[in-house]
PDB file of C-alpha atoms and ligand atoms in Angstrom:
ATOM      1  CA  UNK M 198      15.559  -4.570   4.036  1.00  0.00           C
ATOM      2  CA  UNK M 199      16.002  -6.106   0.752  1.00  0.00           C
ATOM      3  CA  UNK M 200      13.043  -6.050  -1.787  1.00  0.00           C
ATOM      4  CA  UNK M 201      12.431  -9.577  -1.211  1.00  0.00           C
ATOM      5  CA  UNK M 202      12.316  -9.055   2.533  1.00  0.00           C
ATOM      6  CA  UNK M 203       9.933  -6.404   2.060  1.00  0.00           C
ATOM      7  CA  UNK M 204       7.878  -8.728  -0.063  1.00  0.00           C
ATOM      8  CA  UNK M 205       7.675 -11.309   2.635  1.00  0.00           C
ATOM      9  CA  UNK M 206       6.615  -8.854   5.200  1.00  0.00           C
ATOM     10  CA  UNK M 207       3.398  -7.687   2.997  1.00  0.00           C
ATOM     11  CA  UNK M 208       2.632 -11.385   2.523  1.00  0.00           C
ATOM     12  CA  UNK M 209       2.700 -12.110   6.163  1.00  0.00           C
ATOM     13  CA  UNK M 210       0.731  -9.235   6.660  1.00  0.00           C
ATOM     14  CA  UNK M 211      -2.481 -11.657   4.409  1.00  0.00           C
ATOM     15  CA  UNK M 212      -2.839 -13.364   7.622  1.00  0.00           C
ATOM     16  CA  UNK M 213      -4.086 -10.460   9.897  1.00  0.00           C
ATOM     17  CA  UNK M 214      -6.537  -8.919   7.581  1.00  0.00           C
ATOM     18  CA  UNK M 215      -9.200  -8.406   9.270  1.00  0.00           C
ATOM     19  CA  UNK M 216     -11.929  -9.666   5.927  1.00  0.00           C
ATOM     20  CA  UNK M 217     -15.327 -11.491   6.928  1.00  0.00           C
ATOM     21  CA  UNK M 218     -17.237  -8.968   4.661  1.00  0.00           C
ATOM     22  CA  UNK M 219     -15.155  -9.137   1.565  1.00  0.00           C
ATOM     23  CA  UNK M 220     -12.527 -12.012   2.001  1.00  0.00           C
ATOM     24  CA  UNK M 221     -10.206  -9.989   0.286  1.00  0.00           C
ATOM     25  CA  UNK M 222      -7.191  -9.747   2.403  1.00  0.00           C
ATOM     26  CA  UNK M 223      -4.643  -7.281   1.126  1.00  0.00           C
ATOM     27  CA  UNK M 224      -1.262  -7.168   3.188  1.00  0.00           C
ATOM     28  CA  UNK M 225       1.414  -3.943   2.458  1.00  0.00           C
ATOM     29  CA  UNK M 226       5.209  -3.273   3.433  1.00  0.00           C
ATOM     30  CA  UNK M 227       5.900   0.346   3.058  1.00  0.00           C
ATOM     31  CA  UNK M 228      10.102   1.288   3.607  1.00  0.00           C
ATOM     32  CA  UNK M 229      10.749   4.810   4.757  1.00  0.00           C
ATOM     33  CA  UNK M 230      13.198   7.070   3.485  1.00  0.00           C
ATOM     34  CA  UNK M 231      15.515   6.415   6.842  1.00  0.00           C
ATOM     35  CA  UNK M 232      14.781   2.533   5.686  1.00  0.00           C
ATOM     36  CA  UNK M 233      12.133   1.753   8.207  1.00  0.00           C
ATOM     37  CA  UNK M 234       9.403  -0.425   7.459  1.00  0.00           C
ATOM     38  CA  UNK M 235       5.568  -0.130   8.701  1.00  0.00           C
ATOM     39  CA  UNK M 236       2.998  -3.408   7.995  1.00  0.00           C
ATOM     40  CA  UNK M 237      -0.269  -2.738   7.298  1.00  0.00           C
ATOM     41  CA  UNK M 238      -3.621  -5.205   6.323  1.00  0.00           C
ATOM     42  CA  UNK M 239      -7.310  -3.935   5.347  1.00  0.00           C
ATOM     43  CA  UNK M 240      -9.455  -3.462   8.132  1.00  0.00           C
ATOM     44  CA  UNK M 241     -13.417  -4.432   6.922  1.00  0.00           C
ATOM     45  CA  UNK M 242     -15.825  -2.639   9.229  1.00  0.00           C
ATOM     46  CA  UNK M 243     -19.969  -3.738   9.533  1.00  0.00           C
ATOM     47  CA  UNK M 244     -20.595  -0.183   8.913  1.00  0.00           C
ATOM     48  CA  UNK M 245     -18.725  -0.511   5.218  1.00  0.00           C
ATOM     49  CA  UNK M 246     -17.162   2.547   4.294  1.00  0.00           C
ATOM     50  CA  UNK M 247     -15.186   2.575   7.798  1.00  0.00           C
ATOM     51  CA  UNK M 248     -12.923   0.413   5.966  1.00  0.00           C
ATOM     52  CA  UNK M 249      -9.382   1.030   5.790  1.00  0.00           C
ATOM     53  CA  UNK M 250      -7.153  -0.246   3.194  1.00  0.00           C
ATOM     54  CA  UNK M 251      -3.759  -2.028   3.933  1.00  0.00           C
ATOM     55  CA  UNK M 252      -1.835   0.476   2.123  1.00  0.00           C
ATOM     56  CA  UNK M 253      -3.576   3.020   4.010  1.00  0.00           C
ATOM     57  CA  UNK M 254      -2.962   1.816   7.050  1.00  0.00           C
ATOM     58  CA  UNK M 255       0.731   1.379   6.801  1.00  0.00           C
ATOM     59  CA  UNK M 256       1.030   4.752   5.500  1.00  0.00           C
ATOM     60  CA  UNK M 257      -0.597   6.042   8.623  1.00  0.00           C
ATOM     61  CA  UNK M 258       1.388   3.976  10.769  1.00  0.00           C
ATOM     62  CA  UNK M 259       4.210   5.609   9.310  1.00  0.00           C
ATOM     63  CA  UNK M 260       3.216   9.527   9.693  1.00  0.00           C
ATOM     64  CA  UNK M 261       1.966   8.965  12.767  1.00  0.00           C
ATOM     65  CA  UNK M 262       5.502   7.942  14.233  1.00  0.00           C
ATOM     66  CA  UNK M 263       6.925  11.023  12.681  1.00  0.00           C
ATOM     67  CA  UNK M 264       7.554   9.938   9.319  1.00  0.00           C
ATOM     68  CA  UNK M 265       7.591  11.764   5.901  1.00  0.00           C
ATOM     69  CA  UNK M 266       9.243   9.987   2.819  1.00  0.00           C
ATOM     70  CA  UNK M 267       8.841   6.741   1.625  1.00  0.00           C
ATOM     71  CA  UNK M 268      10.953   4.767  -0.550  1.00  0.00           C
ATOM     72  CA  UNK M 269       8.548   2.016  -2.031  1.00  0.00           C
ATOM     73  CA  UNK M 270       5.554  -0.269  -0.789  1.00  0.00           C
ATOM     74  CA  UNK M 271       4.369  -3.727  -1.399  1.00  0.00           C
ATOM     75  CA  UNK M 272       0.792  -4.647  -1.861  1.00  0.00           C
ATOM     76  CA  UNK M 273       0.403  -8.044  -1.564  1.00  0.00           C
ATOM     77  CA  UNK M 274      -3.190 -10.028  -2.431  1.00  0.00           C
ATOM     78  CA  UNK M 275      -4.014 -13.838  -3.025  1.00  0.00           C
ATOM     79  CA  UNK M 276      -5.990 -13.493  -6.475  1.00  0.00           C
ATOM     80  CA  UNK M 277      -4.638 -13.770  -9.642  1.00  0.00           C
ATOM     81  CA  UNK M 278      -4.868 -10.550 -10.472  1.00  0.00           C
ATOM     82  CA  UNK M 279      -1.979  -8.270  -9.432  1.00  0.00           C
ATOM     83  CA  UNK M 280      -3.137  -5.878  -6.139  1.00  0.00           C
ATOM     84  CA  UNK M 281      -3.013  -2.705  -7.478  1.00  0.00           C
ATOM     85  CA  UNK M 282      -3.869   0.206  -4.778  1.00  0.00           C
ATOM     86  CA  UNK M 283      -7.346   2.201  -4.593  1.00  0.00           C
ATOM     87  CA  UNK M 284      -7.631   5.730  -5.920  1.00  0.00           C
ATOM     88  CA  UNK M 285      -7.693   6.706  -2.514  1.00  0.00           C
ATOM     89  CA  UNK M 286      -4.600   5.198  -1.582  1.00  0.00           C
ATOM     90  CA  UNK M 287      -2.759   6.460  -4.484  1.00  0.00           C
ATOM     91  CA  UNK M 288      -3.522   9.612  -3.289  1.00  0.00           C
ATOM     92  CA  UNK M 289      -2.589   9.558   0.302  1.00  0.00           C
ATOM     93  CA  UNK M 290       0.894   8.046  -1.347  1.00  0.00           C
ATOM     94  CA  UNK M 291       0.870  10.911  -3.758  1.00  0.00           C
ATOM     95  CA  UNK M 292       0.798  13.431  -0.789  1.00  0.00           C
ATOM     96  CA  UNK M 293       3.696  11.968   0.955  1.00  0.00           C
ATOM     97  CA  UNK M 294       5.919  10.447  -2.190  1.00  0.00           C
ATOM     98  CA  UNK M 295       4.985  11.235  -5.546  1.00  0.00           C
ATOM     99  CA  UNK M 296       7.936   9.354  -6.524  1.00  0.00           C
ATOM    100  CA  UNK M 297       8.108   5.808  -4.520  1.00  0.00           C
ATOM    101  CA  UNK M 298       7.616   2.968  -6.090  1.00  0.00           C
ATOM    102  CA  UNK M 299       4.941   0.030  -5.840  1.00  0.00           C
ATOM    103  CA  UNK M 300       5.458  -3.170  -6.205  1.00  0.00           C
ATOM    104  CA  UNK M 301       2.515  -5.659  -6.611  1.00  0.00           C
ATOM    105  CA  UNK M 302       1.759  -9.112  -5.751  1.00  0.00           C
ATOM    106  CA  UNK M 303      -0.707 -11.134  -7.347  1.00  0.00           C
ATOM    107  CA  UNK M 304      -1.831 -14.976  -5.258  1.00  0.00           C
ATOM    108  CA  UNK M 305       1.164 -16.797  -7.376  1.00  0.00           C
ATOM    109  CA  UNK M 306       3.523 -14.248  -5.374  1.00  0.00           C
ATOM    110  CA  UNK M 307       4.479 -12.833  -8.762  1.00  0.00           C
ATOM    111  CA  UNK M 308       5.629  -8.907  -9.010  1.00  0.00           C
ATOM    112  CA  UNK M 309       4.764  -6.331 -10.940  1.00  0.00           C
ATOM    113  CA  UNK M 310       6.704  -2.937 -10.202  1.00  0.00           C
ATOM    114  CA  UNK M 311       5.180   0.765 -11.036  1.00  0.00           C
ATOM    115  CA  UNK M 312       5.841   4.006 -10.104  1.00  0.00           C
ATOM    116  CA  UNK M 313       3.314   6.412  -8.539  1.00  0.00           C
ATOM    117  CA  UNK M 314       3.398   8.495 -11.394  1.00  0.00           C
ATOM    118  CA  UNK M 315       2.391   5.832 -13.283  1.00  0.00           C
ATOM    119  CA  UNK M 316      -0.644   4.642 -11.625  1.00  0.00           C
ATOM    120  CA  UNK M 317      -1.580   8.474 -10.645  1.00  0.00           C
ATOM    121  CA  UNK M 318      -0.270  10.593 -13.403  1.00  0.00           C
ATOM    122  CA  UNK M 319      -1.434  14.718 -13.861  1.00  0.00           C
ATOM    123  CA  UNK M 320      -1.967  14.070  -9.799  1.00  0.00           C
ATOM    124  CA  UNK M 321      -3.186  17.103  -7.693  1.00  0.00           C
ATOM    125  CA  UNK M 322      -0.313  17.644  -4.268  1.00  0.00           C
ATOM    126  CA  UNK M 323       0.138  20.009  -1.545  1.00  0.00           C
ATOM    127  CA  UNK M 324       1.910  22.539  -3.840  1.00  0.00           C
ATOM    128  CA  UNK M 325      -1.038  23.186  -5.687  1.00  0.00           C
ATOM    129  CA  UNK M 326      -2.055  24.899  -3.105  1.00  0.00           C
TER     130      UNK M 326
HETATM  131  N1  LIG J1228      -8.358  -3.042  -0.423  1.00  0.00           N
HETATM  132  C1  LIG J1228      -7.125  -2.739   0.085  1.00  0.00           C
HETATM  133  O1  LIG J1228      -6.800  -3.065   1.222  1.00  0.00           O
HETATM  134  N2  LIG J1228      -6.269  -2.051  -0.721  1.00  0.00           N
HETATM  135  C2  LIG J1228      -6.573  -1.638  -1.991  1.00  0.00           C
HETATM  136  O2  LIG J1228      -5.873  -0.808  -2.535  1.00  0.00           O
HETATM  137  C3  LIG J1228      -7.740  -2.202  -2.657  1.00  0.00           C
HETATM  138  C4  LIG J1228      -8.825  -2.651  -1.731  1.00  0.00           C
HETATM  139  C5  LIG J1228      -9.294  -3.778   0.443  1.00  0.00           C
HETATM  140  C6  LIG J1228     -10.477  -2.973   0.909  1.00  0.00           C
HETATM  141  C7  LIG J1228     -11.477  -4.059   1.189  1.00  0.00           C
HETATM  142  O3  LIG J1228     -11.259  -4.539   2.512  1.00  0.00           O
HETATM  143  C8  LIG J1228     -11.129  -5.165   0.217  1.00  0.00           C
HETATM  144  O4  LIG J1228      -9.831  -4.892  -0.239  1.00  0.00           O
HETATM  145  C9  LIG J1228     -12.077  -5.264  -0.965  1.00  0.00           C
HETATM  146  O5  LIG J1228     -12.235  -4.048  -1.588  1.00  0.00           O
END
């Protein structure tokens, strides 16, 4: 998938966010290392911290059908700020693929491209333990 396929697949992703607590939808592409891709949106709960985020719940997607490495994910969101992912999801990345990239959408559909070392730098893995 190219990156702007990839891009179009997070921002389709807006529409099934599941949001009447927040209305914040957040939609993510994540490609696999074997170049498969896995959606995810954010899930709000009533009970609030049952929430998952869309990153999240790509990633999960992902491991769940046997996968291991990632190459990069989108995070798409409709403010003007660019969606940049929780703590928590930088760390569930982190665990997987300390080196993939993430690329970030703000509402204008404009990009702004890190890597995971950026945004979680000095990061704690599975090999330090
Ligand atoms: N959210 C995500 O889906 N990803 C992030 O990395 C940041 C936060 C969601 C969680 C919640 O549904 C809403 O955005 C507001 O925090």
């Amino acid at each position: 998938m190219t990156e702007k396929e990839l891009i179009q697949a997070a921002v389709e992703m807006l529409d099934k966010a599941y949001v009447p607590y927040s209305h914040f939808p957040v939609g993510a592409a994540l490609e696999c290392g074997d170049g498969t891709v896995y959606t995810g949106c954010n899930i709000e709960n009533a009970a609030f911290p049952c929430t998952i985020c869309a990153e999240r719940a790509a990633i999960f997607k992902a491991v769940s059908e046997g996968h291991r490495t990632f190459r990069r994910i989108v995070v798409a969101g409709r403010s003007e700020k660019f969606c940049v992912p929780c703590g928590s999801c930088r760390q569930v990345m982190r665990e997987f693929a300390p080196e993939m990239e993430v690329i970030c959408l703000n509402g204008k559909g404009e990009a702004r491209q890190y890597t995971l070392r950026q945004l979680l730098p000095e990061s704690f893995g599975p090999e330090y333990l």
